């Protein structure tokens, strides 16, 4: 626990934002590499994006919740696909998170508090839960999930004031 | 929050709530604290995720209601649950009773938590969970969304299941000054 609230980062990373992005005021972006965020993505307050070691690319219609940390692991950077939901308290240091994934605390779902080892590759439609158990879920709910996500983004757009201009210099 | 010049760790309100200056409270106008509640540093409360209603309709303003004598430990998160109903995605109010303890690093997205509930460290309470009165949630439990936990149960594991029952005298142990 830091004794003081961290001071505002002096060096702002170069950013590439879509105009329809919702980036909360208290989200923090640090690092020196480029951070790209696609259209209709919502970044909740107090989310931390760190591009010190590589670029971060976030796709369209993503929801990045509060207290999550997205950290680029190396120079290849971190790529998050379209329609990804990252839930509260998650730490993402992956190289790639596929389209439509849900990280709860490519069509993968990680239940809360589960861990994926370094360098591991998860197949499409994998569900990871409990103490490392996993299964393949091909129930074909992508359409419904996508619709829910789009409605979720719409409602958050109303609720969260965006201040993306703070990071554009 | 009123700008008080006394430099303590906590800000005390008229009803005796103690709120850490280092806590993250969003949408404080939508949060009700019953009194004598303690909120520790780094605790996040998402009062800004309130109900979305069709334009022109009157919206209830309470997103999170917390009772009396509650204790929210460091790094805990209270976040109203959301779902689609009648064609719109909306967040629903979260109600927490009296004498509720939320441990360090726990994430609570419950719809309703009764009184005398003890949630230990690093728990995840899924969306729209209903926890009745006098329940103990053990450390590291993950409760699945939409669960209902009956009174006097001890819940543990991933996913959280009822592993034991509490005696009827447990209320006294869960009640704190």
Short mmCIF file of C-alpha atoms in Angstrom, two decimals, chain B:
data_model
loop_
_atom_site.label_atom_id
_atom_site.label_comp_id
_atom_site.label_asym_id
_atom_site.label_seq_id
_atom_site.Cartn_x
_atom_site.Cartn_y
_atom_site.Cartn_z
CA UNK B 1 -17.45 15.88 1.06
CA UNK B 2 -17.18 18.92 3.32
CA UNK B 3 -13.71 20.45 3.31
CA UNK B 4 -12.56 19.97 6.89
CA UNK B 5 -9.21 21.30 7.87
CA UNK B 6 -8.47 18.72 10.56
CA UNK B 7 -5.90 16.39 9.05
CA UNK B 8 -6.78 12.91 10.23
CA UNK B 9 -6.95 9.75 8.25
CA UNK B 10 -10.70 9.66 8.51
CA UNK B 11 -13.45 12.12 7.83
CA UNK B 12 -16.29 11.76 10.30
CA UNK B 13 -19.83 12.60 9.22
CA UNK B 14 -22.70 13.83 11.40
CA UNK B 15 -24.12 10.33 11.78
CA UNK B 16 -20.78 8.93 12.92
CA UNK B 17 -19.59 7.36 9.70
CA UNK B 18 -15.83 7.31 9.35
CA UNK B 19 -14.64 7.52 5.78
CA UNK B 20 -10.96 7.32 4.91
CA UNK B 21 -9.60 10.16 2.82
CA UNK B 22 -7.85 7.58 0.69
CA UNK B 23 -11.04 5.71 -0.21
CA UNK B 24 -12.45 6.01 -3.72
CA UNK B 25 -16.09 6.98 -3.58
CA UNK B 26 -17.72 7.69 -6.90
CA UNK B 27 -21.18 9.19 -7.18
CA UNK B 28 -21.41 9.98 -3.46
CA UNK B 29 -24.82 11.59 -3.98
CA UNK B 30 -26.23 8.10 -4.70
CA UNK B 31 -24.78 6.45 -1.58
CA UNK B 32 -26.51 6.21 1.80
CA UNK B 33 -24.50 5.28 4.87
CA UNK B 34 -26.65 4.42 7.87
CA UNK B 35 -24.27 5.72 10.51
CA UNK B 36 -21.29 4.45 12.53
CA UNK B 37 -19.96 2.82 9.39
CA UNK B 38 -16.22 2.69 8.79
CA UNK B 39 -14.75 2.84 5.31
CA UNK B 40 -11.03 2.15 5.16
CA UNK B 41 -8.41 3.37 2.72
CA UNK B 42 -8.45 2.26 -0.91
CA UNK B 43 -12.02 1.01 -0.61
CA UNK B 44 -13.98 1.62 -3.82
CA UNK B 45 -17.71 2.35 -3.83
CA UNK B 46 -19.37 2.79 -7.20
CA UNK B 47 -22.34 5.00 -6.47
CA UNK B 48 -22.16 6.40 -10.00
CA UNK B 49 -23.51 3.15 -11.45
CA UNK B 50 -27.13 4.02 -10.78
CA UNK B 51 -30.29 2.91 -12.44
CA UNK B 52 -30.72 3.99 -16.02
CA UNK B 53 -34.29 4.83 -16.89
CA UNK B 54 -36.05 5.95 -20.01
CA UNK B 55 -35.80 9.72 -20.49
CA UNK B 56 -38.52 11.63 -18.69
CA UNK B 57 -39.01 8.97 -16.03
CA UNK B 58 -38.20 9.65 -12.42
CA UNK B 59 -35.23 7.61 -11.27
CA UNK B 60 -34.58 6.39 -7.78
CA UNK B 61 -31.39 8.04 -6.68
CA UNK B 62 -29.97 5.44 -4.34
CA UNK B 63 -27.34 3.14 -5.87
CA UNK B 64 -25.86 1.77 -2.66
CA UNK B 65 -27.50 1.77 0.77
CA UNK B 66 -25.38 0.64 3.69
CA UNK B 67 -26.79 0.10 7.19
CA UNK B 68 -25.33 0.96 10.57
CA UNK B 69 -22.14 -0.36 12.15
CA UNK B 70 -20.72 -1.70 8.91
CA UNK B 71 -17.01 -2.09 8.29
CA UNK B 72 -15.51 -1.94 4.81
CA UNK B 73 -11.85 -3.01 4.92
CA UNK B 74 -8.99 -1.87 2.75
CA UNK B 75 -9.20 -2.43 -1.00
CA UNK B 76 -12.74 -3.77 -0.89
CA UNK B 77 -15.08 -2.90 -3.75
CA UNK B 78 -18.83 -2.31 -3.60
CA UNK B 79 -20.36 -2.23 -7.04
CA UNK B 80 -24.05 -2.38 -7.93
CA UNK B 81 -24.96 -5.29 -10.23
CA UNK B 82 -26.27 -4.68 -13.73
CA UNK B 83 -28.41 -6.61 -16.21
CA UNK B 84 -30.76 -6.17 -19.13
CA UNK B 85 -34.39 -5.72 -18.24
CA UNK B 86 -37.18 -4.38 -20.46
CA UNK B 87 -34.79 -3.76 -23.29
CA UNK B 88 -32.26 -1.58 -21.50
CA UNK B 89 -29.13 -2.41 -19.57
CA UNK B 90 -29.45 -1.02 -16.09
CA UNK B 91 -27.65 -1.15 -12.79
CA UNK B 92 -29.73 -2.10 -9.77
CA UNK B 93 -29.44 -0.71 -6.25
CA UNK B 94 -27.43 -2.66 -3.69
CA UNK B 95 -28.68 -2.89 -0.13
CA UNK B 96 -26.50 -3.82 2.79
CA UNK B 97 -27.90 -4.34 6.31
CA UNK B 98 -26.39 -3.53 9.71
CA UNK B 99 -23.26 -5.00 11.29
CA UNK B 100 -21.82 -6.18 7.98
CA UNK B 101 -18.09 -6.75 7.72
CA UNK B 102 -16.38 -6.80 4.32
CA UNK B 103 -12.80 -8.09 4.38
CA UNK B 104 -9.72 -6.83 2.59
CA UNK B 105 -9.76 -7.04 -1.19
CA UNK B 106 -13.27 -8.46 -1.45
CA UNK B 107 -15.44 -7.52 -4.42
CA UNK B 108 -19.15 -7.30 -3.66
CA UNK B 109 -21.71 -7.12 -6.47
CA UNK B 110 -24.62 -8.48 -4.46
CA UNK B 111 -28.18 -7.21 -4.77
CA UNK B 112 -28.98 -7.65 -1.09
CA UNK B 113 -26.92 -8.40 1.98
CA UNK B 114 -28.75 -8.88 5.27
CA UNK B 115 -27.57 -7.93 8.74
CA UNK B 116 -24.77 -9.62 10.70
CA UNK B 117 -22.96 -10.84 7.60
CA UNK B 118 -19.22 -11.45 7.79
CA UNK B 119 -17.40 -11.50 4.45
CA UNK B 120 -13.74 -12.47 4.89
CA UNK B 121 -10.69 -11.49 2.88
CA UNK B 122 -10.41 -11.79 -0.92
CA UNK B 123 -13.97 -12.95 -1.56
CA UNK B 124 -15.94 -12.33 -4.72
CA UNK B 125 -19.69 -12.01 -4.28
CA UNK B 126 -21.29 -12.44 -7.71
CA UNK B 127 -23.85 -10.22 -9.36
CA UNK B 128 -27.39 -10.23 -7.92
CA UNK B 129 -26.47 -12.51 -5.04
CA UNK B 130 -28.85 -12.38 -2.09
CA UNK B 131 -27.28 -13.05 1.30
CA UNK B 132 -29.70 -13.36 4.20
CA UNK B 133 -29.02 -12.40 7.82
CA UNK B 134 -26.26 -13.90 9.93
CA UNK B 135 -24.00 -15.52 7.36
CA UNK B 136 -20.27 -16.11 7.41
CA UNK B 137 -18.33 -16.16 4.12
CA UNK B 138 -14.90 -17.75 4.52
CA UNK B 139 -11.68 -16.39 3.05
CA UNK B 140 -11.24 -16.58 -0.72
CA UNK B 141 -14.80 -17.69 -1.45
CA UNK B 142 -16.24 -17.02 -4.89
CA UNK B 143 -20.04 -16.91 -4.85
CA UNK B 144 -21.65 -17.48 -8.24
CA UNK B 145 -23.93 -14.79 -9.66
CA UNK B 146 -27.66 -14.94 -8.74
CA UNK B 147 -27.06 -17.20 -5.70
CA UNK B 148 -29.21 -17.04 -2.61
CA UNK B 149 -27.46 -17.76 0.69
CA UNK B 150 -29.80 -18.71 3.55
CA UNK B 151 -29.51 -17.43 7.13
CA UNK B 152 -27.05 -18.97 9.59
CA UNK B 153 -24.83 -20.55 6.93
CA UNK B 154 -21.07 -20.73 6.55
CA UNK B 155 -20.03 -20.50 2.91
CA UNK B 156 -16.66 -21.54 1.55
CA UNK B 157 -14.86 -22.60 -1.64
CA UNK B 158 -14.91 -21.84 -5.37
CA UNK B 159 -17.76 -21.81 -6.19
CA UNK B 160 -19.01 -20.98 -2.73
CA UNK B 161 -21.21 -23.64 -1.15
CA UNK B 162 -22.76 -23.88 2.29
CA UNK B 163 -20.38 -26.00 4.36
CA UNK B 164 -21.76 -25.56 7.86
CA UNK B 165 -24.40 -23.87 9.93
CA UNK B 166 -23.93 -21.22 12.54
CA UNK B 167 -25.46 -21.60 15.99
CA UNK B 168 -28.30 -19.28 16.88
CA UNK B 169 -26.03 -17.45 19.29
CA UNK B 170 -23.74 -16.42 16.41
CA UNK B 171 -25.37 -13.02 16.19
CA UNK B 172 -23.52 -11.92 19.31
CA UNK B 173 -20.18 -12.90 17.80
CA UNK B 174 -20.90 -11.04 14.58
CA UNK B 175 -22.06 -7.91 16.37
CA UNK B 176 -19.31 -5.40 16.90
CA UNK B 177 -19.25 -2.15 18.76
#
